[in-house]
Amino acid sequence: MKDRLLKISTALRALSNGSLWIAGIGLVAMTVIVAYQVYMRFIVNASPPWTEASSIMIMSWFIFLGAAVGVRENFHMGFDVLLYFLPSAAKPWLRAVTDIAIFAFAAGMVFYGGELALRGWSVRIPVLGLPQTFTYLPIVISGVLMCLFSLERLLLRAAGENVDDVEADATMTAD
């Protein structure tokens, strides 16, 4: 069972790295689009209408993908202050509570983001011609990834893997 979890963890690490690369490419793409918009507006005096909508959509994608990667790499919010005051035996329990809270929040993202995405399918973004669903899809995909990553931590912890130490976190995220 533990070997299977470690193989799944390796696949999730690859998924996290892929998400991080996509987010990074999105950041660069948004930067290029905004620079193009500034050039067109102030130098050419003819700003294309699609630049603002596309840069905002790309920004939502890389923010949500980056948030999911943050869950995988344990860079998310938690009960860190309490960890300094609790005895060592209580720390894994508190971290498990954090992972359960993240899972519940992410499940809400999937559910409610999915509702928004379904409702937006018939509405078009005027300047892009895309369904409004593309605006809400990052919420759903990020929620699914956060659920997977928090569940991974819970299962590995239950299997006896040390996922709570800084050194273990570095091992989980290493290539």
GROMACS .gro file of C-alpha atoms in nm:
model
  175
    1MET     CA    1   0.000   0.000   0.000
    2LYS     CA    2   0.277   0.240   0.095
    3ASP     CA    3   0.463   0.170  -0.231
    4ARG     CA    4   0.148   0.246  -0.429
    5LEU     CA    5   0.105   0.575  -0.243
    6LEU     CA    6   0.464   0.670  -0.316
    7LYS     CA    7   0.413   0.598  -0.688
    8ILE     CA    8   0.097   0.811  -0.685
    9SER     CA    9   0.294   1.080  -0.501
   10THR     CA   10   0.553   1.075  -0.780
   11ALA     CA   11   0.275   1.122  -1.038
   12LEU     CA   12   0.127   1.406  -0.833
   13ARG     CA   13   0.471   1.567  -0.811
   14ALA     CA   14   0.487   1.560  -1.193
   15LEU     CA   15   0.136   1.707  -1.210
   16SER     CA   16   0.238   1.981  -0.968
   17ASN     CA   17   0.553   2.059  -1.167
   18GLY     CA   18   0.351   2.070  -1.490
   19SER     CA   19   0.101   2.306  -1.327
   20LEU     CA   20   0.385   2.527  -1.210
   21TRP     CA   21   0.530   2.539  -1.562
   22ILE     CA   22   0.191   2.627  -1.710
   23ALA     CA   23   0.149   2.899  -1.448
   24GLY     CA   24   0.495   3.035  -1.527
   25ILE     CA   25   0.425   3.037  -1.900
   26GLY     CA   26   0.096   3.214  -1.826
   27LEU     CA   27   0.278   3.480  -1.625
   28VAL     CA   28   0.518   3.543  -1.912
   29ALA     CA   29   0.232   3.546  -2.166
   30MET     CA   30   0.035   3.795  -1.958
   31THR     CA   31   0.339   4.017  -1.924
   32VAL     CA   32   0.394   4.014  -2.300
   33ILE     CA   33   0.026   4.091  -2.368
   34VAL     CA   34   0.023   4.381  -2.121
   35ALA     CA   35   0.345   4.520  -2.267
   36TYR     CA   36   0.192   4.494  -2.615
   37GLN     CA   37  -0.120   4.673  -2.490
   38VAL     CA   38   0.086   4.955  -2.339
   39TYR     CA   39   0.287   4.990  -2.659
   40MET     CA   40  -0.026   4.995  -2.875
   41ARG     CA   41  -0.204   5.243  -2.648
   42PHE     CA   42   0.072   5.495  -2.591
   43ILE     CA   43   0.290   5.464  -2.901
   44VAL     CA   44   0.050   5.360  -3.178
   45ASN     CA   45  -0.258   5.513  -3.011
   46ALA     CA   46  -0.474   5.211  -3.105
   47SER     CA   47  -0.513   4.961  -2.822
   48PRO     CA   48  -0.650   4.620  -2.925
   49PRO     CA   49  -0.971   4.532  -2.737
   50TRP     CA   50  -0.873   4.170  -2.661
   51THR     CA   51  -0.559   4.243  -2.457
   52GLU     CA   52  -0.722   4.336  -2.127
   53ALA     CA   53  -0.969   4.046  -2.120
   54SER     CA   54  -0.709   3.792  -2.221
   55SER     CA   55  -0.451   3.911  -1.970
   56ILE     CA   56  -0.707   3.899  -1.688
   57MET     CA   57  -0.812   3.547  -1.787
   58ILE     CA   58  -0.452   3.429  -1.808
   59MET     CA   59  -0.386   3.587  -1.468
   60SER     CA   60  -0.669   3.392  -1.308
   61TRP     CA   61  -0.527   3.071  -1.454
   62PHE     CA   62  -0.176   3.118  -1.320
   63ILE     CA   63  -0.294   3.242  -0.981
   64PHE     CA   64  -0.518   2.940  -0.924
   65LEU     CA   65  -0.263   2.691  -1.059
   66GLY     CA   66   0.002   2.850  -0.840
   67ALA     CA   67  -0.226   2.821  -0.538
   68ALA     CA   68  -0.270   2.450  -0.606
   69VAL     CA   69   0.107   2.405  -0.631
   70GLY     CA   70   0.137   2.592  -0.301
   71VAL     CA   71  -0.085   2.329  -0.139
   72ARG     CA   72   0.135   2.050  -0.278
   73GLU     CA   73   0.452   2.219  -0.157
   74ASN     CA   74   0.301   2.314   0.181
   75PHE     CA   75   0.323   2.691   0.119
   76HIS     CA   76  -0.040   2.746   0.213
   77MET     CA   77  -0.199   2.895   0.520
   78GLY     CA   78  -0.217   2.675   0.824
   79PHE     CA   79  -0.200   2.673   1.200
   80ASP     CA   80   0.173   2.745   1.206
   81VAL     CA   81   0.172   2.959   1.520
   82LEU     CA   82   0.014   2.679   1.721
   83LEU     CA   83   0.285   2.439   1.601
   84TYR     CA   84   0.542   2.627   1.808
   85PHE     CA   85   0.344   2.582   2.130
   86LEU     CA   86   0.213   2.226   2.094
   87PRO     CA   87   0.401   1.913   2.193
   88SER     CA   88   0.557   1.713   1.908
   89ALA     CA   89   0.290   1.443   1.923
   90ALA     CA   90   0.012   1.694   1.849
   91LYS     CA   91   0.177   1.850   1.545
   92PRO     CA   92   0.083   1.579   1.290
   93TRP     CA   93  -0.276   1.597   1.411
   94LEU     CA   94  -0.290   1.973   1.368
   95ARG     CA   95  -0.135   1.944   1.022
   96ALA     CA   96  -0.392   1.678   0.936
   97VAL     CA   97  -0.668   1.918   1.044
   98THR     CA   98  -0.512   2.179   0.814
   99ASP     CA   99  -0.513   1.931   0.524
  100ILE     CA  100  -0.876   1.840   0.593
  101ALA     CA  101  -0.972   2.209   0.599
  102ILE     CA  102  -0.791   2.263   0.269
  103PHE     CA  103  -0.966   1.960   0.119
  104ALA     CA  104  -1.306   2.090   0.229
  105PHE     CA  105  -1.236   2.438   0.092
  106ALA     CA  106  -1.108   2.292  -0.236
  107ALA     CA  107  -1.414   2.068  -0.266
  108GLY     CA  108  -1.625   2.383  -0.235
  109MET     CA  109  -1.418   2.539  -0.512
  110VAL     CA  110  -1.490   2.240  -0.734
  111PHE     CA  111  -1.862   2.239  -0.658
  112TYR     CA  112  -1.937   2.610  -0.674
  113GLY     CA  113  -1.681   2.682  -0.944
  114GLY     CA  114  -1.833   2.398  -1.145
  115GLU     CA  115  -2.175   2.558  -1.112
  116LEU     CA  116  -2.037   2.889  -1.237
  117ALA     CA  117  -1.857   2.717  -1.523
  118LEU     CA  118  -2.171   2.532  -1.631
  119ARG     CA  119  -2.382   2.848  -1.618
  120GLY     CA  120  -2.127   3.041  -1.820
  121TRP     CA  121  -2.112   2.796  -2.110
  122SER     CA  122  -2.381   2.974  -2.309
  123VAL     CA  123  -2.245   3.325  -2.240
  124ARG     CA  124  -1.966   3.452  -2.463
  125ILE     CA  125  -1.688   3.690  -2.363
  126PRO     CA  126  -1.746   3.959  -2.626
  127VAL     CA  127  -1.389   4.054  -2.718
  128LEU     CA  128  -1.254   3.698  -2.707
  129GLY     CA  129  -1.547   3.497  -2.839
  130LEU     CA  130  -1.484   3.228  -2.578
  131PRO     CA  131  -1.747   3.090  -2.341
  132GLN     CA  132  -1.743   3.255  -2.000
  133THR     CA  133  -1.671   2.907  -1.867
  134PHE     CA  134  -1.302   2.970  -1.939
  135THR     CA  135  -1.309   3.239  -1.671
  136TYR     CA  136  -1.433   2.995  -1.404
  137LEU     CA  137  -1.254   2.679  -1.514
  138PRO     CA  138  -0.933   2.763  -1.324
  139ILE     CA  139  -1.133   2.755  -0.999
  140VAL     CA  140  -1.251   2.402  -1.074
  141ILE     CA  141  -0.915   2.269  -1.193
  142SER     CA  142  -0.731   2.427  -0.903
  143GLY     CA  143  -0.987   2.286  -0.660
  144VAL     CA  144  -0.941   1.936  -0.801
  145LEU     CA  145  -0.563   1.969  -0.773
  146MET     CA  146  -0.588   2.101  -0.416
  147CYS     CA  147  -0.812   1.809  -0.323
  148LEU     CA  148  -0.561   1.565  -0.471
  149PHE     CA  149  -0.262   1.729  -0.305
  150SER     CA  150  -0.421   1.758   0.040
  151LEU     CA  151  -0.550   1.400   0.018
  152GLU     CA  152  -0.199   1.290  -0.079
  153ARG     CA  153  -0.058   1.446   0.235
  154LEU     CA  154  -0.328   1.290   0.453
  155LEU     CA  155  -0.276   0.941   0.306
  156LEU     CA  156   0.102   0.957   0.320
  157ARG     CA  157   0.087   1.075   0.681
  158ALA     CA  158  -0.154   0.790   0.766
  159ALA     CA  159   0.084   0.544   0.596
  160GLY     CA  160   0.366   0.658   0.822
  161GLU     CA  161   0.551   0.885   0.581
  162ASN     CA  162   0.701   1.194   0.738
  163VAL     CA  163   0.537   1.469   0.530
  164ASP     CA  164   0.536   1.730   0.805
  165ASP     CA  165   0.904   1.819   0.841
  166VAL     CA  166   1.070   2.081   0.626
  167GLU     CA  167   1.317   1.819   0.504
  168ALA     CA  168   1.028   1.587   0.410
  169ASP     CA  169   0.855   1.873   0.225
  170ALA     CA  170   1.173   1.934   0.028
  171THR     CA  171   1.189   1.562  -0.055
  172MET     CA  172   0.825   1.563  -0.171
  173THR     CA  173   0.891   1.854  -0.408
  174ALA     CA  174   1.232   1.750  -0.536
  175ASP     CA  175   1.264   1.621  -0.888
   0.00000   0.00000   0.00000
